[in-house]
Coordinates of C-alpha atoms and ligand atoms in Angstrom, one line a residue:
M6 CA 69.4 105.3 88.1
R7 CA 72.8 104.9 86.3
G8 CA 75.4 102.2 87.0
G9 CA 73.3 99.0 87.5
N10 CA 75.3 96.2 89.0
V11 CA 78.3 96.4 86.7
D12 CA 81.5 96.7 88.8
L13 CA 84.1 99.4 88.2
V14 CA 87.7 99.2 87.2
V15 CA 90.6 101.5 88.2
D16 CA 92.5 101.3 84.9
L17 CA 96.2 101.3 85.6
G18 CA 97.6 98.8 83.1
A19 CA 99.1 95.9 84.9
K20 CA 98.1 97.4 88.2
S21 CA 94.4 97.7 87.3
Y22 CA 91.9 96.5 89.8
P23 CA 88.1 96.3 90.3
I24 CA 85.8 98.0 92.7
E25 CA 83.1 95.5 93.5
F26 CA 79.9 96.1 95.4
C27 CA 79.0 93.1 97.6
D28 CA 78.2 91.9 101.1
I29 CA 81.1 91.7 103.5
G30 CA 80.0 88.1 104.1
D31 CA 80.7 87.3 100.4
V32 CA 84.2 88.6 100.0
G33 CA 85.9 85.2 100.5
N34 CA 84.9 83.8 97.1
R35 CA 85.7 87.1 95.3
L36 CA 89.2 87.1 96.8
L37 CA 89.9 83.8 95.0
K38 CA 90.0 85.7 91.7
R39 CA 92.4 88.3 93.1
V40 CA 94.7 86.6 95.6
S41 CA 96.6 83.4 94.9
S42 CA 98.3 82.8 98.3
R43 CA 96.3 81.1 101.0
K44 CA 97.5 83.3 103.8
I45 CA 95.7 86.5 104.8
M46 CA 96.1 89.0 107.6
I47 CA 93.1 91.3 108.2
V48 CA 93.8 94.6 109.8
T49 CA 90.8 96.3 111.5
D50 CA 90.0 98.6 114.4
E51 CA 88.2 98.1 117.7
N52 CA 84.9 99.5 116.5
V53 CA 84.8 97.7 113.2
K54 CA 85.9 94.4 114.7
G55 CA 82.6 94.1 116.7
H56 CA 80.5 94.7 113.6
Y57 CA 82.2 93.0 110.6
L58 CA 85.3 91.1 111.4
E59 CA 83.6 87.7 112.1
S60 CA 81.6 87.7 108.8
A61 CA 84.6 88.8 106.8
R62 CA 86.8 86.1 108.5
R63 CA 84.2 83.4 108.1
S64 CA 83.7 84.0 104.4
M65 CA 87.5 84.0 103.8
E66 CA 88.0 80.8 105.8
A67 CA 85.1 79.2 103.9
A68 CA 86.9 80.0 100.7
G69 CA 89.9 78.1 102.0
Y70 CA 92.2 80.9 103.3
M71 CA 94.2 80.8 106.6
V72 CA 93.2 84.0 108.3
A73 CA 95.0 85.9 111.0
Y74 CA 93.9 89.4 112.2
S75 CA 95.3 92.4 114.0
V76 CA 93.1 95.0 115.7
I77 CA 94.3 98.6 116.2
P78 CA 92.6 101.2 118.5
A79 CA 90.1 103.3 116.5
G80 CA 91.0 106.8 115.5
E81 CA 93.7 108.8 113.8
E82 CA 96.1 108.4 116.8
S83 CA 96.7 104.9 115.5
K84 CA 98.2 106.0 112.2
T85 CA 101.7 106.0 113.5
M86 CA 105.1 104.5 112.7
E87 CA 105.0 102.7 116.0
M88 CA 101.7 101.0 115.1
A89 CA 103.0 100.2 111.6
K90 CA 106.0 98.5 113.2
K91 CA 103.7 96.5 115.4
L92 CA 101.6 95.4 112.4
L93 CA 104.8 94.5 110.5
Q94 CA 105.9 92.4 113.4
D95 CA 102.4 90.8 113.5
A96 CA 102.7 90.0 109.8
L97 CA 106.1 88.3 110.4
S98 CA 104.9 86.4 113.4
Y99 CA 101.8 85.1 111.5
G100 CA 104.2 83.9 108.8
L101 CA 103.1 86.1 106.0
D102 CA 105.4 85.7 103.0
R103 CA 105.9 87.6 99.7
S104 CA 102.8 86.1 98.2
S105 CA 100.5 86.7 101.2
C106 CA 97.9 89.4 101.4
I107 CA 96.8 92.1 103.9
V108 CA 93.1 93.0 104.0
A109 CA 92.2 96.4 105.3
L110 CA 88.7 96.2 107.0
G111 CA 87.7 99.6 108.2
G112 CA 87.8 103.3 107.6
G113 CA 90.5 105.5 106.1
V114 CA 92.8 105.1 109.1
V115 CA 92.8 101.3 108.8
G116 CA 93.1 101.5 105.0
D117 CA 96.0 103.9 105.1
I118 CA 98.1 102.1 107.7
A119 CA 97.3 98.6 106.5
G120 CA 98.2 99.7 102.9
F121 CA 101.4 101.3 104.2
V122 CA 102.4 98.1 105.9
A123 CA 101.5 96.1 102.8
S124 CA 103.7 98.5 100.7
A125 CA 106.7 97.9 103.0
Y126 CA 106.5 94.3 104.2
M127 CA 109.0 92.3 102.2
R128 CA 109.2 95.3 99.8
G129 CA 105.5 95.1 99.1
I130 CA 102.8 92.5 99.2
D131 CA 99.2 92.4 97.9
F132 CA 96.5 94.2 99.8
I133 CA 92.7 94.4 99.6
Q134 CA 90.5 97.3 100.7
I135 CA 87.2 96.6 102.4
P136 CA 86.2 100.2 103.3
T137 CA 83.5 100.6 106.0
T138 CA 83.1 104.4 106.3
L139 CA 81.6 106.6 103.6
L140 CA 84.8 108.5 103.4
A141 CA 86.8 105.4 102.8
Q142 CA 84.3 104.0 100.3
V143 CA 84.2 107.1 98.1
D144 CA 87.8 108.3 98.6
S145 CA 90.6 106.7 100.6
S146 CA 90.2 103.1 99.5
V147 CA 90.6 104.0 95.8
G148 CA 93.8 105.3 94.3
G149 CA 96.6 103.7 96.2
K150 CA 97.8 106.5 98.5
V151 CA 98.9 104.8 101.7
A152 CA 100.5 106.6 104.6
V153 CA 101.1 107.1 108.3
N154 CA 101.6 110.3 110.2
L155 CA 104.5 111.8 112.1
P156 CA 103.7 113.8 115.2
E157 CA 104.8 116.9 113.1
A158 CA 102.8 116.2 110.0
K159 CA 99.9 114.1 108.7
N160 CA 100.4 111.5 105.9
I161 CA 104.0 112.4 105.6
V162 CA 105.5 108.9 105.4
G163 CA 103.9 106.8 102.7
A164 CA 103.8 105.3 99.2
F165 CA 101.6 104.7 96.2
H166 CA 100.6 101.1 96.6
Q167 CA 97.5 100.1 94.7
P168 CA 95.2 97.4 96.2
R169 CA 94.4 94.3 94.2
A170 CA 90.6 95.0 94.7
V171 CA 88.2 97.1 96.6
F172 CA 85.1 95.4 98.0
I173 CA 82.4 97.8 99.1
D174 CA 79.4 96.9 101.2
V175 CA 77.2 100.0 101.4
K176 CA 75.1 98.3 104.1
A177 CA 78.1 98.7 106.5
L178 CA 77.2 102.4 106.6
R179 CA 74.2 101.5 108.7
T180 CA 76.3 101.3 111.9
L181 CA 78.4 104.4 111.1
P182 CA 77.9 107.4 113.4
Q183 CA 75.9 110.2 111.7
R184 CA 78.8 112.6 112.0
E185 CA 81.1 110.2 110.1
L186 CA 78.4 109.8 107.4
K187 CA 78.4 113.6 107.0
T188 CA 82.2 113.8 106.8
G189 CA 82.0 111.3 103.9
L190 CA 79.3 113.4 102.2
A191 CA 81.7 116.3 102.0
E192 CA 83.9 114.3 99.6
V193 CA 80.8 113.1 97.7
I194 CA 79.7 116.7 97.2
K195 CA 83.2 117.5 96.1
Y196 CA 82.9 115.1 93.2
G197 CA 79.7 116.9 92.1
I198 CA 81.4 120.3 92.3
I199 CA 84.6 119.3 90.5
W200 CA 83.4 116.9 87.9
D201 CA 79.8 116.3 87.2
D202 CA 76.9 118.8 87.1
E203 CA 74.3 116.1 86.7
F204 CA 75.6 114.4 89.8
F205 CA 75.6 117.7 91.7
K206 CA 72.0 118.3 90.9
W207 CA 71.1 114.7 91.7
L208 CA 72.8 115.2 95.2
D209 CA 70.7 118.3 95.6
L210 CA 67.5 116.3 95.0
N211 CA 68.6 113.3 97.2
M212 CA 70.4 114.8 100.2
E213 CA 67.7 113.9 102.7
K214 CA 67.6 110.3 101.4
L215 CA 71.3 110.1 101.8
L216 CA 71.2 111.4 105.3
S217 CA 68.4 108.9 106.2
L218 CA 70.5 106.0 104.8
D219 CA 68.3 105.1 101.8
M220 CA 70.4 102.2 100.6
D221 CA 69.7 102.6 96.8
V222 CA 70.4 106.3 96.9
L223 CA 73.6 105.7 99.0
K224 CA 74.8 103.0 96.6
H225 CA 74.4 105.3 93.6
A226 CA 76.3 108.1 95.4
V227 CA 79.1 105.7 96.3
R228 CA 79.3 104.2 92.9
R229 CA 79.3 107.5 91.0
S230 CA 81.9 108.9 93.4
C231 CA 84.1 105.8 92.9
E232 CA 83.7 106.1 89.1
I233 CA 84.9 109.7 89.2
K234 CA 87.8 109.0 91.5
A235 CA 88.8 105.9 89.4
Q236 CA 88.7 108.1 86.2
V237 CA 90.9 110.7 87.7
V238 CA 93.4 108.2 89.2
S239 CA 93.5 106.3 86.0
Q240 CA 94.7 109.4 84.2
D241 CA 97.2 110.6 86.8
E242 CA 98.1 107.9 89.3
T243 CA 100.9 109.9 91.1
E244 CA 99.4 113.4 91.1
H245 CA 101.5 115.2 88.5
G246 CA 98.5 117.0 87.1
L247 CA 94.8 116.1 87.0
R248 CA 94.7 114.2 90.3
A249 CA 95.3 117.5 92.1
V250 CA 91.7 118.4 91.3
L251 CA 90.8 116.1 94.2
N252 CA 92.4 118.6 96.5
F253 CA 89.5 121.0 95.9
G254 CA 88.6 122.5 99.3
H255 CA 91.6 120.8 100.9
T256 CA 94.1 123.7 101.0
L257 CA 92.0 125.7 103.5
G258 CA 90.5 122.5 104.9
H259 CA 93.9 121.2 105.9
A260 CA 94.8 124.6 107.4
L261 CA 91.6 124.6 109.5
E262 CA 92.2 121.0 110.7
A263 CA 95.8 122.0 111.7
L264 CA 94.7 125.3 113.4
T265 CA 92.2 123.4 115.5
G266 CA 94.6 120.7 116.5
Y267 CA 92.7 118.0 114.5
K268 CA 90.2 118.0 117.3
K269 CA 87.3 120.3 116.5
Y270 CA 86.6 119.2 113.0
T271 CA 86.5 115.9 111.2
H272 CA 88.3 115.9 107.9
G273 CA 85.1 116.2 105.9
E274 CA 83.9 119.1 108.0
A275 CA 87.1 121.0 107.5
V276 CA 87.0 120.2 103.7
A277 CA 83.4 121.5 103.6
V278 CA 84.5 124.8 105.0
G279 CA 87.5 124.8 102.6
M280 CA 85.2 124.1 99.6
V281 CA 83.0 127.1 100.5
Y282 CA 86.0 129.5 100.5
A283 CA 87.6 127.9 97.4
S284 CA 84.3 128.5 95.7
K285 CA 84.3 132.1 96.9
I286 CA 87.6 132.6 95.3
A287 CA 86.3 131.1 92.1
L288 CA 83.2 133.4 92.3
R289 CA 85.3 136.5 92.8
R290 CA 87.5 135.6 89.9
G291 CA 84.4 135.2 87.7
M292 CA 85.0 131.5 87.2
I293 CA 81.6 130.5 88.6
S294 CA 78.2 132.3 88.8
E295 CA 76.6 133.5 92.0
G296 CA 73.8 130.9 91.4
F297 CA 76.3 128.0 91.4
F298 CA 78.1 129.4 94.4
N299 CA 74.9 129.7 96.4
S300 CA 73.8 126.2 95.4
I301 CA 77.2 124.8 96.6
V302 CA 76.8 126.5 100.0
S303 CA 73.3 125.4 100.3
L304 CA 74.1 121.7 99.5
I305 CA 76.9 121.7 102.1
E306 CA 74.6 123.2 104.7
R307 CA 71.9 120.7 103.9
A308 CA 74.4 117.9 104.4
G309 CA 74.7 119.2 108.0
L310 CA 78.3 120.4 107.4
P311 CA 79.9 123.7 108.5
T312 CA 80.4 126.5 106.1
V313 CA 82.3 129.2 108.0
F314 CA 86.0 129.5 108.7
D315 CA 86.9 130.2 112.4
P316 CA 88.2 133.7 113.0
F317 CA 91.8 132.9 113.4
P318 CA 94.4 135.6 113.0
F319 CA 95.5 135.6 109.4
E320 CA 99.1 135.2 110.3
D321 CA 98.3 131.8 111.8
V322 CA 96.3 130.8 108.8
L323 CA 99.1 131.8 106.5
N324 CA 101.6 129.9 108.5
K325 CA 99.6 126.7 108.1
L326 CA 99.0 127.3 104.4
T327 CA 102.6 127.7 103.6
S328 CA 103.7 124.7 105.7
D329 CA 101.1 122.4 104.1
K330 CA 102.9 119.5 102.3
K331 CA 101.0 120.5 99.1
A332 CA 102.4 124.0 99.1
Y333 CA 105.2 124.4 96.5
D334 CA 108.3 126.4 97.4
G335 CA 106.2 128.3 99.9
K336 CA 103.6 129.2 97.2
I337 CA 100.0 128.6 98.1
V338 CA 98.3 126.7 95.4
F339 CA 94.5 126.1 95.1
A340 CA 92.7 123.5 93.0
L341 CA 89.8 125.4 91.5
V342 CA 87.2 124.6 88.9
D343 CA 85.0 126.8 86.8
E344 CA 81.3 126.2 86.3
N345 CA 82.0 123.9 83.3
R346 CA 84.2 121.8 85.6
K347 CA 87.4 122.9 83.9
F348 CA 90.3 122.4 86.4
F349 CA 92.7 125.2 87.3
R350 CA 95.7 124.9 89.6
L351 CA 96.3 128.4 90.7
E352 CA 98.8 130.2 92.9
I353 CA 96.7 132.5 95.1
N354 CA 98.4 135.3 96.8
P355 CA 97.9 135.9 100.6
C356 CA 96.0 139.2 100.2
E357 CA 93.3 137.5 98.1
I358 CA 93.0 134.7 100.6
E359 CA 92.7 137.1 103.5
S360 CA 90.0 139.1 101.7
V361 CA 88.0 136.0 100.9
L362 CA 88.2 134.8 104.5
Y363 CA 87.3 138.0 106.3
N364 CA 85.1 139.9 103.9
Ligands
NAD408 N1 94.6 107.4 101.2 C1 93.8 108.4 100.7 O1 93.7 108.7 99.5 C2 93.0 109.1 101.7 C3 92.0 110.0 101.3 C4 91.2 110.7 102.3 C5 91.5 110.4 103.6 N2 92.5 109.5 104.0 C6 92.7 109.3 105.4 O2 91.6 108.6 106.0 C7 91.5 108.8 107.4 C8 90.1 109.2 107.8 O3 89.3 108.1 107.4 P1 87.8 107.9 108.1 O4 87.1 109.2 108.0 O5 87.2 106.7 107.4 O6 88.1 107.7 109.6 P2 88.3 106.4 110.5 O7 89.0 105.3 109.8 O8 89.0 106.9 111.8 O9 86.8 106.0 110.9 C9 86.0 106.9 111.6 C10 85.3 106.2 112.8 O10 84.3 105.3 112.3 C11 84.5 104.0 112.9 N3 83.9 103.1 111.9 C12 84.4 102.7 110.7 N4 83.5 102.0 110.0 C13 82.5 101.9 110.8 C14 81.2 101.3 110.6 N5 80.8 100.7 109.5 N6 80.3 101.3 111.7 C15 80.6 101.9 112.8 N7 81.8 102.6 113.0 C16 82.7 102.5 112.0 C17 86.0 103.9 113.1 O11 86.3 103.0 114.1 C18 86.3 105.3 113.6 O12 86.0 105.5 114.9 C19 92.5 109.9 107.7 O13 93.6 109.4 108.3 C20 92.9 110.5 106.3 O14 94.2 110.9 106.2 C21 93.2 108.9 103.1
ZN409 ZN1 89.7 114.6 101.7

């Protein structure tokens, strides 16, 4: 198995940071190399608190830190300006100063809002990611996109604010609900499709082990996913080009999430469906073979993820596609790859999308 125990680096010049694989109970000493101030505020959610807050806190205190914490209700509903304001007020009342540090302990919701608060508090303070969902370990904790939602739009208020380090404990995935594991697997599969054929084939061989939480296999999947994300982000931090390849499957995925009121599908489930139809566009354009297309659909199915777009009227679909924040001047742009993993950012006209969705 590739990778060994060598940690990864997101290479961004002065803003570079490591992705380290370790126990949550060991993060304290590792922080000493990254954070000079003695004061830390951990942000976590109600579910993660019961599992991991104590061991994270104890290890930080043992390393000499003064640790306060704030707990938000679990779920996307917490990713609001109101909650960010409350966390900013908590930071102030705990006496955090410009050299203090915020630690995000949880899934993507906690990571996004804690990072957003860190980006804004006193014009930006340090923060650390300790992701505890598969989605956060392979995607949201790496790359520095932080945000909260408005009622009208997701992730619409935010910043690029890179963490000082990402500490990943793959064992934390043992307590994750199976549905959340699968939602993260959608992003893992995405890396195989957009970047690395060897990894794609490896996932095909190891899908059952991933689903049964084989720790060695999971660790390799997380490490390779982080490696790919780090490579992409290092080349294009603020998404002027290559980083958009990570949106593969997300154009239709976001539309499906919005059409179903963010209730029926998790993000990964919607992205899984989006990846199938993006691949279908690539197939029809002759960019990928039928064999590759079929293996994409089969891998997504074997991960227990959906593959079929709900039969919404096309007018509604189109409406969501053109109002997506990644649409440009009303144009619908897809991130597509060919079988050699060459990336294309293509404007796709509505007729082609309609035909792919319904025929
Ligand atoms: N910043 C980025 O680049 C980026 C990328 C992708 C997604 N996101 C954001 O990430 C968010 C979704 O993240 P998510 O899928 O991690 O959801 P989440 O943070 O809501 O976590 C999912 C659920 O799992 C629980 N949980 C977390 N870790 C657990 C553990 N180890 N054991 C048991 N339960 C646990 C949480 O309490 C929650 O109920 C969205 O808001 C999305 O916009 C951001
Ligand atoms: Zn995603």
